[in-house]
Coordinates of C-alpha atoms in Angstrom, one line a residue:
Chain A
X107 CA -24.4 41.4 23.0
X108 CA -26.9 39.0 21.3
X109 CA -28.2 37.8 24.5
X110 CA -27.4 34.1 23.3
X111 CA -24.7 33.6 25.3
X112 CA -26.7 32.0 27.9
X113 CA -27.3 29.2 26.0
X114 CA -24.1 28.7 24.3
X115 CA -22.9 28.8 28.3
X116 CA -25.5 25.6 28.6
X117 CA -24.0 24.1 25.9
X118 CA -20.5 24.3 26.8
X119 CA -21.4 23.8 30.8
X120 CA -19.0 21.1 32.6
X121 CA -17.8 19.3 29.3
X122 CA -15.2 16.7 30.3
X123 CA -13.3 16.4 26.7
X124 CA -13.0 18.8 23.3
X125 CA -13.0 17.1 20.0
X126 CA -11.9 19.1 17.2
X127 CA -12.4 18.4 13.7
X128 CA -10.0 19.2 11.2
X129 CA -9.0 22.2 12.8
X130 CA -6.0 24.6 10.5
X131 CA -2.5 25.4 12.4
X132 CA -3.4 28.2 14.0
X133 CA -7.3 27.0 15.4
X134 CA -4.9 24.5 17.0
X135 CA -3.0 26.7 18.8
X136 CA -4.8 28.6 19.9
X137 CA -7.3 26.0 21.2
X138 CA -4.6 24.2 22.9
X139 CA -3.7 28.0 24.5
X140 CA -7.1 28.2 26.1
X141 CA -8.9 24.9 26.6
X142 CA -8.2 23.3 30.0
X143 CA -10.1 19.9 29.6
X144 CA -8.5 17.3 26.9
X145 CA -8.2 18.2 23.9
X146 CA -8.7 15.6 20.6
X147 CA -8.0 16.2 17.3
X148 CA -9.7 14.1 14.7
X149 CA -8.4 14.5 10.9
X150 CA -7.6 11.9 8.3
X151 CA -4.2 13.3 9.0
X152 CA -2.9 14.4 12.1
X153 CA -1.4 17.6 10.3
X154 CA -1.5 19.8 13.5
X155 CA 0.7 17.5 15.7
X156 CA -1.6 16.8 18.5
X157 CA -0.8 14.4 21.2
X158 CA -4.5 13.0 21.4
X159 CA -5.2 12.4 17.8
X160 CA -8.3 10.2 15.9
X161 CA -7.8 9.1 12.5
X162 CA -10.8 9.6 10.2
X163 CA -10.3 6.9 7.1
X164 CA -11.8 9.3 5.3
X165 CA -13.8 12.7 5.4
X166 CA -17.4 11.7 6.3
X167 CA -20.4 14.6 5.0
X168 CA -22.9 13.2 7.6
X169 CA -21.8 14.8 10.5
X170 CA -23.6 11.8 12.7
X171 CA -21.2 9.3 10.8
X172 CA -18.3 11.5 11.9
X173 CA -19.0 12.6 15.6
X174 CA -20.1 8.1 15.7
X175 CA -16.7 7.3 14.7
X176 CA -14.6 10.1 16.6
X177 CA -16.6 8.5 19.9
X178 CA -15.6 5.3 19.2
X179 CA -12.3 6.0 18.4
X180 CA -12.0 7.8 21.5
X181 CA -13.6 5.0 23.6
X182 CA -10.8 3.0 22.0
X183 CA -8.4 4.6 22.3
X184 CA -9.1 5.1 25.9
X185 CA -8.9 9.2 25.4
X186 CA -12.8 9.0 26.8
X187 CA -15.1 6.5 28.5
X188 CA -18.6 6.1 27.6
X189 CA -19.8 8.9 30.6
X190 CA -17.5 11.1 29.5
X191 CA -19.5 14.5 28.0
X192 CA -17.8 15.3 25.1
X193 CA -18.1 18.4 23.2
X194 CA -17.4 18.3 19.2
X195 CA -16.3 21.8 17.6
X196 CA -16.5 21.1 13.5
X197 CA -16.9 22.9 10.3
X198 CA -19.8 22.7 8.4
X199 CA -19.6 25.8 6.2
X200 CA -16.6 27.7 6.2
X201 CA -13.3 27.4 6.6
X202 CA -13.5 28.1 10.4
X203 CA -14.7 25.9 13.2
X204 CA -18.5 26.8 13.1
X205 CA -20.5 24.1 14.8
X206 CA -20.6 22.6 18.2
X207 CA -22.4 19.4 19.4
X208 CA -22.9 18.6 22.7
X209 CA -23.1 14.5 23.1
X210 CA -22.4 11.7 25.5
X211 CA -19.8 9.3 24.3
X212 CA -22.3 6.6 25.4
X213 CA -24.7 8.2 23.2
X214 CA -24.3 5.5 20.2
X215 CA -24.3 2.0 20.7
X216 CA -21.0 0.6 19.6
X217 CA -20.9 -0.9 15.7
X218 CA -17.0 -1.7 15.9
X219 CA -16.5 1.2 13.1
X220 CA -13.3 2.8 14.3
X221 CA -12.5 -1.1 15.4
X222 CA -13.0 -2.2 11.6
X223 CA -10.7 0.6 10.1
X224 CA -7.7 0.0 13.4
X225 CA -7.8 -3.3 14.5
X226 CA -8.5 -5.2 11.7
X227 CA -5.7 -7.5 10.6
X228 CA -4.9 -5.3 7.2
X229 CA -3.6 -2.3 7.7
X230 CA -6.0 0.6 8.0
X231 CA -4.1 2.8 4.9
X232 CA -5.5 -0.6 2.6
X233 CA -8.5 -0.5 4.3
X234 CA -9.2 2.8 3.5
X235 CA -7.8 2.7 0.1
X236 CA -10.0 -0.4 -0.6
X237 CA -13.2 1.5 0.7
X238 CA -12.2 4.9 -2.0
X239 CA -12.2 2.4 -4.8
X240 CA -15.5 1.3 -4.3
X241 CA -16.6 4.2 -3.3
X242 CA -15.2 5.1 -6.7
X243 CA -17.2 2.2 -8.5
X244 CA -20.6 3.1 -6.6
X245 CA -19.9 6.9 -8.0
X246 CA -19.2 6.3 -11.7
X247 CA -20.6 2.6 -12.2
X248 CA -19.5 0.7 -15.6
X249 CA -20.3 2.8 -18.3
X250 CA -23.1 4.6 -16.2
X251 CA -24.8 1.0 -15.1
X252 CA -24.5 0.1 -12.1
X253 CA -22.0 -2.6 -10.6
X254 CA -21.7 -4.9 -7.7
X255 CA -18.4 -5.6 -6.1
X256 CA -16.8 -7.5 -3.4
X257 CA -13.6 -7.0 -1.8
X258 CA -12.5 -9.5 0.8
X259 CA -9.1 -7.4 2.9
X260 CA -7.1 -9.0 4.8
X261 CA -6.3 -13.0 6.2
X262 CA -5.4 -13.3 2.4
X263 CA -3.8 -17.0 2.5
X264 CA -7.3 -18.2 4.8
X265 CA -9.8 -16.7 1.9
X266 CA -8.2 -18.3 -0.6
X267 CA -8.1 -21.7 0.9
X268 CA -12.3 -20.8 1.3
X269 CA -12.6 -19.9 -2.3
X270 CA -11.8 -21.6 -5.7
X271 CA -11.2 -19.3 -8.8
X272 CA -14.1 -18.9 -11.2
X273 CA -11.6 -17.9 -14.0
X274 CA -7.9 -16.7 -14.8
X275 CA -6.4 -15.1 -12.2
X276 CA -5.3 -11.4 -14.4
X277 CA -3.7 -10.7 -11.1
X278 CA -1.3 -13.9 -10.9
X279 CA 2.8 -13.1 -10.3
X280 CA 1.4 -9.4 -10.8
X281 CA 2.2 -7.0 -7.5
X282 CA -0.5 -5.0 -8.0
X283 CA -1.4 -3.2 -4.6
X284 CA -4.3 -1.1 -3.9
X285 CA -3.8 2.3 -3.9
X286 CA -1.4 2.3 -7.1
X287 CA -2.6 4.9 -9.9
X288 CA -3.5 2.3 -12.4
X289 CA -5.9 0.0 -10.3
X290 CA -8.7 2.2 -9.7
X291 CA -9.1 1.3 -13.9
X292 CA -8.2 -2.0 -13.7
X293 CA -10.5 -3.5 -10.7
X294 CA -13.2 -1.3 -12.6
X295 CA -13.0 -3.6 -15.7
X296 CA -12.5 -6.6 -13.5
X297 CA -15.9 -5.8 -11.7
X298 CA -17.2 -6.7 -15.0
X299 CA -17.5 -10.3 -13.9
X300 CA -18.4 -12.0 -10.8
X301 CA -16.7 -13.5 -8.1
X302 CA -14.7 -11.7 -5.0
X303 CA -11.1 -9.6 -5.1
X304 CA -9.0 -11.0 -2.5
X305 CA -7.0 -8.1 -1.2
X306 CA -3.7 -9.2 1.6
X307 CA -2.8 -7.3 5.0
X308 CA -0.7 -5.0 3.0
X309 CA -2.5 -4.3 0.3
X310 CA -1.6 -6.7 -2.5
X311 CA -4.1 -7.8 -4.8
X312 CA -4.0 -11.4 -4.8
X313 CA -6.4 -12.5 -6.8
X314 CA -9.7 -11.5 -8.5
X315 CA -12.9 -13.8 -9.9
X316 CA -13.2 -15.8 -6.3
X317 CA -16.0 -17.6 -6.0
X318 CA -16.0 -17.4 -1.9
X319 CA -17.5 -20.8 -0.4
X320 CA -17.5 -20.2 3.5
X321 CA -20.4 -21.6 5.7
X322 CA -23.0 -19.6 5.6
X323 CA -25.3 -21.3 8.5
X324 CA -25.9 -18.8 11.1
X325 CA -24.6 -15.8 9.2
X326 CA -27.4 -13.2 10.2
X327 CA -27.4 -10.0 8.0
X328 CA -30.4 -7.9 7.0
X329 CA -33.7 -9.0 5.1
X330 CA -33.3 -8.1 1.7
X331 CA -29.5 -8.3 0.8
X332 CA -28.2 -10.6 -1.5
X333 CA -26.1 -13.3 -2.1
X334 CA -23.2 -11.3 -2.4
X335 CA -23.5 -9.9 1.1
X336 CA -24.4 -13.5 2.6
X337 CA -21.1 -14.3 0.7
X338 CA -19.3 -11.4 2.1
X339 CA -21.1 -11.7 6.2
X340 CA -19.8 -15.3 5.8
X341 CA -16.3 -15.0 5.0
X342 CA -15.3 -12.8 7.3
X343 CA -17.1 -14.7 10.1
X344 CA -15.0 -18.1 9.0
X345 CA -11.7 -15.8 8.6
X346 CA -10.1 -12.9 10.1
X347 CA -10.7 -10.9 7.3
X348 CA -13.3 -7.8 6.7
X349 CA -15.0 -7.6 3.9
X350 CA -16.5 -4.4 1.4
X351 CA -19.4 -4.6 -0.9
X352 CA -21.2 -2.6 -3.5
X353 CA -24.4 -3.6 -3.7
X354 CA -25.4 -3.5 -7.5
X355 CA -29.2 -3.3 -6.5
X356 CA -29.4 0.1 -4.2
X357 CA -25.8 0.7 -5.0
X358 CA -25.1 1.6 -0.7
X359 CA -21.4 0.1 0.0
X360 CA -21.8 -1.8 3.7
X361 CA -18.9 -3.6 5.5
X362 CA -18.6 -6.7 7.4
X363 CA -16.7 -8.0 9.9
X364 CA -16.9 -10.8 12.1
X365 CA -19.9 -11.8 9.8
X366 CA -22.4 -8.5 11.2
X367 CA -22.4 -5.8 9.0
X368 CA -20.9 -2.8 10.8
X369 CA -21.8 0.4 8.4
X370 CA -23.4 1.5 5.5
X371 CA -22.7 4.4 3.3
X372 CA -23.9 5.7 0.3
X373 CA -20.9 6.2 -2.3
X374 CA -22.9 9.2 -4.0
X375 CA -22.4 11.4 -0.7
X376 CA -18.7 11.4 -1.0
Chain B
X92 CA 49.6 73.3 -40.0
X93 CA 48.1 70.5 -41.7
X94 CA 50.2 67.9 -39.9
X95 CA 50.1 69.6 -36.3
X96 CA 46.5 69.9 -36.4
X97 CA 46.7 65.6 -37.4
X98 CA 49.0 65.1 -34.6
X99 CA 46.9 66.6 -32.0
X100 CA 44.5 65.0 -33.3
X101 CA 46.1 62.0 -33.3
X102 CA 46.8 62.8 -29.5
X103 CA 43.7 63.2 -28.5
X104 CA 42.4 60.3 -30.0
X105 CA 44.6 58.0 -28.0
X106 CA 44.2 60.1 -24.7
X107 CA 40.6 60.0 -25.4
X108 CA 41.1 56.3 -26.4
X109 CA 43.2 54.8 -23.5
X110 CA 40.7 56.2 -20.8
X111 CA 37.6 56.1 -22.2
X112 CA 37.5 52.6 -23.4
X113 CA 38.6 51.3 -20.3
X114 CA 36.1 53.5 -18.9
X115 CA 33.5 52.3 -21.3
X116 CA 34.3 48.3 -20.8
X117 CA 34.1 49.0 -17.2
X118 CA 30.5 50.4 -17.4
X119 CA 29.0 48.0 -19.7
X120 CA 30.7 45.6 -17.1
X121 CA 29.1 46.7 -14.1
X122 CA 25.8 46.6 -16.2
X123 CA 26.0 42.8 -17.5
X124 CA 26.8 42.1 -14.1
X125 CA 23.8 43.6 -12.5
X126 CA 21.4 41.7 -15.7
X127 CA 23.3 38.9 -15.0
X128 CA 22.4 39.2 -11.4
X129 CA 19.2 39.4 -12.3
X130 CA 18.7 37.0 -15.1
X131 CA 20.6 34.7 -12.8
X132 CA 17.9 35.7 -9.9
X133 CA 15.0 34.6 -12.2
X134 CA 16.2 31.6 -13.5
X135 CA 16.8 30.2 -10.1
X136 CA 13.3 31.0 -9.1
X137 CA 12.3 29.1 -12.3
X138 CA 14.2 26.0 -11.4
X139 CA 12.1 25.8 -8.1
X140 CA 15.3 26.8 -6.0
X141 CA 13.4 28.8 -3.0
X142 CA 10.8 26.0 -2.8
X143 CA 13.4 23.2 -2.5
X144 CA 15.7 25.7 0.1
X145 CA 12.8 26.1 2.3
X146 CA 12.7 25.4 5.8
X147 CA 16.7 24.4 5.7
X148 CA 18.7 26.3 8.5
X149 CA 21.0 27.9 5.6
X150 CA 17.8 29.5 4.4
X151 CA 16.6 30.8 7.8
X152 CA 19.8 32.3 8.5
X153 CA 20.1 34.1 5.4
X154 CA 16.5 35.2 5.5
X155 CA 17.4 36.7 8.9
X156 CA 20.0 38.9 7.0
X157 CA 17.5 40.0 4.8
X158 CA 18.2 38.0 1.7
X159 CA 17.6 34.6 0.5
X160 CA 19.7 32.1 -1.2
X161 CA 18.1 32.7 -4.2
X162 CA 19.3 36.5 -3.5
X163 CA 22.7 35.4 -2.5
X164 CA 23.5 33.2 -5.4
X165 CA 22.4 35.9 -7.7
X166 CA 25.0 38.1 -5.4
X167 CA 27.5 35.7 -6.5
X168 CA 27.0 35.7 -10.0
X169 CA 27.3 39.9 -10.2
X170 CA 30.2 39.8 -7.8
X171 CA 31.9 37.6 -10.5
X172 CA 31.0 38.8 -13.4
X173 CA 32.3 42.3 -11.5
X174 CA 35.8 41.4 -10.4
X175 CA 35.8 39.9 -14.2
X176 CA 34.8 43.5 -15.5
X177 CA 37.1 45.2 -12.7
X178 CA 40.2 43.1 -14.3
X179 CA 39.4 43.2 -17.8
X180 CA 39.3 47.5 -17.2
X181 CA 42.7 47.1 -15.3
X182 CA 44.6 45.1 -18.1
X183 CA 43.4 47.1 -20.7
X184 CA 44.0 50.8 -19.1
X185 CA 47.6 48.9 -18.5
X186 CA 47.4 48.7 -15.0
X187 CA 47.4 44.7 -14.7
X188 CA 49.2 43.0 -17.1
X189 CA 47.3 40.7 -19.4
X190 CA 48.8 37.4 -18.7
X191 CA 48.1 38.5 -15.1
X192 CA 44.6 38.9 -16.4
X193 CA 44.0 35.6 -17.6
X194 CA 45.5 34.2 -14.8
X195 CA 43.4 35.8 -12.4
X196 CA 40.2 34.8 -14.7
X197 CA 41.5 31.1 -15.2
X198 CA 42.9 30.3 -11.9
X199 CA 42.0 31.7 -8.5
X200 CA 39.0 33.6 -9.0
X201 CA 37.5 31.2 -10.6
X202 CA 38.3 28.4 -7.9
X203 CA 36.8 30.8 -5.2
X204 CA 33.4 31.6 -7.0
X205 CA 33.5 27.3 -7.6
X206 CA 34.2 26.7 -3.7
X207 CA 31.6 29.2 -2.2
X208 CA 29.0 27.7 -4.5
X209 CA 30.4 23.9 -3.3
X210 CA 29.7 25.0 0.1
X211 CA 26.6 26.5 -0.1
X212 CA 25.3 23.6 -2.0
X213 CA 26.6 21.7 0.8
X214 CA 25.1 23.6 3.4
X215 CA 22.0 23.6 2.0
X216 CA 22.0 19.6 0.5
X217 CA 23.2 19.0 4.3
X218 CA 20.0 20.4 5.5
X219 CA 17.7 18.9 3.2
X220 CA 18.9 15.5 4.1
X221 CA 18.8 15.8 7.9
X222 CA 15.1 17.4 7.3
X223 CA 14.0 14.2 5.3
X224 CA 15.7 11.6 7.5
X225 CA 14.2 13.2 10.7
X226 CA 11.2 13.1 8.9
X227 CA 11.1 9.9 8.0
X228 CA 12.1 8.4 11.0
X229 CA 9.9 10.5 13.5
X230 CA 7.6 7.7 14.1
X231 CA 10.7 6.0 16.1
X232 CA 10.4 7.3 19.3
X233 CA 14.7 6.0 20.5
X234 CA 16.9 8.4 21.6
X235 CA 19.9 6.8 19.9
X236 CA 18.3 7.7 16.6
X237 CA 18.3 11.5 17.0
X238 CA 21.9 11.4 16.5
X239 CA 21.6 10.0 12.8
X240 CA 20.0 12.9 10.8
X241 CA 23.0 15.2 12.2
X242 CA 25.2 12.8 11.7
X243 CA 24.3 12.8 7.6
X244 CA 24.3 16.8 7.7
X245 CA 27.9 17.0 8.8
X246 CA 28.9 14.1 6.8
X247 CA 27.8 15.7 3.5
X248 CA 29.3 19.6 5.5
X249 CA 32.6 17.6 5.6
X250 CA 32.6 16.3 1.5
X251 CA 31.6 19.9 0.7
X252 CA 34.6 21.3 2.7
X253 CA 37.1 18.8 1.3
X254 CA 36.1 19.5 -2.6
X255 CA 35.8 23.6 -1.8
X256 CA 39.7 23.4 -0.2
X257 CA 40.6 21.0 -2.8
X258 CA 39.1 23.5 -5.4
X259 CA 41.2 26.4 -3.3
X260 CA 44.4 24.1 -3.9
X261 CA 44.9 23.8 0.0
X262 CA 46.2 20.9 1.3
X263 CA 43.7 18.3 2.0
X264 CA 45.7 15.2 2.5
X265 CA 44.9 14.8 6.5
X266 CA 41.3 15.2 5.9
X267 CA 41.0 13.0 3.0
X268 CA 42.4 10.2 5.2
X269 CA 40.1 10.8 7.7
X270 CA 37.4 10.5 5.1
X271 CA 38.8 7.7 3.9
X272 CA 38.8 5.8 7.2
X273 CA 35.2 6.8 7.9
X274 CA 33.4 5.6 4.9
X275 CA 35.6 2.7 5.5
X276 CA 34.3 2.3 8.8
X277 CA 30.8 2.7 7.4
X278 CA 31.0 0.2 4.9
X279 CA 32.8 -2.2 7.4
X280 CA 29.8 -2.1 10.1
X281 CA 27.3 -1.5 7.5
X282 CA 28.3 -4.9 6.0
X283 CA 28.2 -6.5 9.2
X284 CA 24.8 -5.2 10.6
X285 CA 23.2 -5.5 7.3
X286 CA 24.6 -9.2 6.6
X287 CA 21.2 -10.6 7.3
X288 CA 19.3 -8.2 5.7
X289 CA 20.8 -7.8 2.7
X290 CA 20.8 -12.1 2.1
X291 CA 17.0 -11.6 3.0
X292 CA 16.3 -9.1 0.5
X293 CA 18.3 -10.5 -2.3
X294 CA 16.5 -14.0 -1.8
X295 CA 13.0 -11.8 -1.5
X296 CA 13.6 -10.3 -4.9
X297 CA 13.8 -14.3 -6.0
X298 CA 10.7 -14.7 -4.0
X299 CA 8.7 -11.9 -5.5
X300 CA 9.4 -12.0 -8.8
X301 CA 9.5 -16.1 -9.6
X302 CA 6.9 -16.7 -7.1
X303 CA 7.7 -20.2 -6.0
X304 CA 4.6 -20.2 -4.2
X305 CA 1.6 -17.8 -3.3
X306 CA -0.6 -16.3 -1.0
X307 CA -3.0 -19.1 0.0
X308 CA -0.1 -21.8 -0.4
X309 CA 0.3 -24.4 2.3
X310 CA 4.0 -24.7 2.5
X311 CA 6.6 -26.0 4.9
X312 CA 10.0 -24.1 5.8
X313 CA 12.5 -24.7 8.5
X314 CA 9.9 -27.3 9.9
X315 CA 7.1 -24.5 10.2
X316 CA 4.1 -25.4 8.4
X317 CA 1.4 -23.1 7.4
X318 CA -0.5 -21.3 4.8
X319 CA 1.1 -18.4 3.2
X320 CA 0.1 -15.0 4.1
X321 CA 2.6 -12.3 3.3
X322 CA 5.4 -12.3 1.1
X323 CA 7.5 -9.1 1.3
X324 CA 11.2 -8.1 0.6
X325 CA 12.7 -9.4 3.6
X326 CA 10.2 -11.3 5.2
X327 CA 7.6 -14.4 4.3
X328 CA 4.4 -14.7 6.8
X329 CA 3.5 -18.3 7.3
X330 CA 0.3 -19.0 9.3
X331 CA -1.1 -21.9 11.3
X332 CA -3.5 -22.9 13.4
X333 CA -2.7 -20.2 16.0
X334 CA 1.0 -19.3 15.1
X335 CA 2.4 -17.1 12.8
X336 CA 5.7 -17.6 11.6
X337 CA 7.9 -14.5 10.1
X338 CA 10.4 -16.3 8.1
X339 CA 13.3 -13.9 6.6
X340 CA 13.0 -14.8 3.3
X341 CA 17.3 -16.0 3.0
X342 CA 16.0 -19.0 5.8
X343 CA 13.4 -20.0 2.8
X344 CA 15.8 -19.9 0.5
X345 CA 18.5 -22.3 2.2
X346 CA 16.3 -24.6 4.1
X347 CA 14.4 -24.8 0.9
X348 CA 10.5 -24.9 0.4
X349 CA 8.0 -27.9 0.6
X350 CA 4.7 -27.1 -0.7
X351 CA 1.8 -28.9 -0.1
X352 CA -0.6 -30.1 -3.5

């Protein structure tokens, strides 16, 4: 014996709910074999089968981000409410569940992540698939400079009626949708030049080159950012859609919703 | 003593001869059959058979006897190519008579080794497909639609059994009438419940491809004004200030569309 247990035994003391990231098949089983309190499975798929199951939109390397949006989702959901004293297991290392962290679901104040990615009008899958292409862009840039982007997702037919086109729609009687193999190369060209994609509920690229002309009175976002954000805060306060930028100047992608910017991440940690 | 010593000889040659060469064709038979076997084995695993098998009932059973159906379509190929070699030895130690030969070879064996692979194609083709419907409609949580992926299984079990006892030349008349009068029944109920959707999905191909109007448009259908949201295969979103219509895209089509400049 190590003599450790005794804090492990602290650590683990009158939990009310397990969340377990990622775990394989058989961590699954034989968690479900053991554990009496609830058990929650958070994944970007639920591959295991679980009954209480989070969907990650994608697999977050801060660990903070992660055990944040598990919490939320779980408040959500209703699986957990804010008292509830959840333990996370995760993997950090190996291929086994190595890490546990002890934390109240109240612990974070609630920035409408999990909200953005579910409730949002378009449909999480094109949410997430929009956020991997600019993530993508942030990564690789055009032709190693950096770019700035903005996709606007979702309440398509409201966003164009608050926009005018700057050029040529290249995606006119096209049926382009986000996600396809080929558009990761094309929105990368089209990023070239200003103006807004406007992406629909399920994923259709409707248009790109939008010059997005929402009020902008009483659209507070952070000291510093750019027009392109005010643009982006703006819309999605006037519509009911969310919107995803790449900031060409520190390169961090943020999302919007409901005009307040609701996260930050920085493209070169995924 | 020159001509008694040929004629033994001679003798011998054709005692020799008539057993040995049967003897012979039967070896080299029972070889090619087990390389066939084999060959036969490796070229299936080549195709992708055992990864395109797995998980089907037909390949759990015959795992559970030890085999696979990679293993027991090899089987088949060296039980064939046996009973060919088995025959061939027969008719030519004189046993069988050679018409009887190609008989055998052209007609029944043949139709058997044709109608165990139909069924076991059938078996496992029946699998697959109830494996991918249930897949793909697990998300519906309705009773009533458990019964469908079985439902395909046996269907395509049924086909396979009609074409392996018409392969057997057994008489299939009753059963092909009651095939008949099921896929009629299918297409009959399938036309009816699928009227609507079919209109709406051949005036959504119209939709999608000419594009009358767009995302963003402000158009008016059926009385229902809005600005467009969605346009899908069966379906057109029209939005307004608080309602959202979903018009099937056939309505658009006959009421016609107004669109607003």
């Amino acid at each position: 014996m190590t003599g450790v247990g005794g804090i492990v035994a602290d650590l683990v003391a009158d939990v009310d709910a397990l969340f377990v990231f990622s775990p394989s098949g058989a961590n699954f089983e034989e968690i479900r074999a053991t554990v009496d309190v609830p058990v929650v499975v958070v994944d970007t798929e639920n591959a295991v089968g679980a009954e209480s199951f989070i969907e990650l939109p994608l697999q977050f390397t801060d660990v903070r981000e992660q055990i944040r949006f598990a919490l939320e989702g779980g408040i959500d959901q209703e699986l957990i409410d804010t008292g509830t004293m959840v333990l996370c297991a995760q993997r950090l290392f190996d291929d086994g569940l190595d890490s546990f962290t002890r934390v109240r679901a109240g612990e974070f104040s609630q920035t409408g992540i999990y909200d953005l990615f579910v409730n949002s009008r378009a449909e999480p899958s094109v949410i997430r698939a929009v956020l991997e292409v600019v993530i993508g862009l942030g990564k690789k840039g055009q032709k190693g400079k950096p770019v700035g982007a903005l996709f606007v997702v979702g309440d398509a037919g409201k966003v164009m009626n608050k926009s005018r086109s700057l050029s040529y729609n290249p995606f006119e009687k096209s049926h382009v949708h986000v996600g396809d193999p080929i558009v990761d190369v094309m929105l990368k060209e089209f990023s070239r030049l200003d103006g807004a994609f406007v992406i629909s509920d399920s994923g259709k690229i409707v248009s790109a080159y939008r010059y997005l002309e929402p009020a902008t009175e009483g659209v507070d976002i952070p000291k510093g950012l750019g027009t392109r954000h005010m643009a982006a805060g703006a819309i999605t306060r006037e519509t009911n859609s969310i919107a995803i930028v790449l900031s060409e100047s520190d390169g961090l992608v943020r999302a919007f919703s409901g005009g307040e910017l609701i996260f930050e991440l920085d493209p070169e940690a995924y | 003593m020159m001509t008694a010593i040929q004629r033994i000889l001679h003798q011998f040659w054709t005692e020799i001869s008539s057993s040995l060469v049967p003897l012979m064709v039967f070896v080299t038979g029972v070889f090619t059959a087990i390389i066939l076997g084999r060959l036969s084995k490796r070229l299936f695993m080549a195709a992708g058979i055992p990864d395109s098998v797995e998980g089907t009932t037909f390949e759990r059973t015959v795992n559970r006897l030890g085999t696979s159906t990679t293993g027991i379509l090899s089987w088949m190929v060296t039980l064939f190519v046996l009973a060919l070699a088995v025959g061939l030895t027969l008719s030519i130690g004189g046993l069988l008579g050679t018409s009887y030969y190609a008989e055998l070879l052209r007609g029944y064996l043949l139709r058997v080794f044709v109608a165990a692979l139909v069924i076991i194609v059938g078996l496992i083709l029946g699998d697959k497909v109830q494996v991918e419907i249930q897949n793909w409609l697990q998300d519906i949580k309705l009773t009533e639609v458990a019964l469908i992926p079985p439902a395909a299984k046996y269907s395509i079990l049924f086909v396979a059994t009609l074409v392996a006892l018409e392969e057997l030349r057994i008489e299939t008349l009753p059963l092909m009438i009651v095939l008949g009068g099921y896929i009629l029944l299918l297409i009959v109920f399938g036309a009816i419940a699928f009227k609507d959707l079919l209109a709406a999905a051949a005036a959504g191909m119209y939709l999608i491809f000419l594009q009358p109007y767009t995302i963003g448009d402000t158009i008016t259908v059926d009385e229902k004004r809005g600005i467009v949201q969605e346009v899908d295969l069966f379906t057109t979103y029209i939005e307004s200030e608080g309602e959202e219509f979903i018009l099937p895209n056939h309505i658009v089509m006959r009421d016609g569309i107004m669109r607003d400049r």
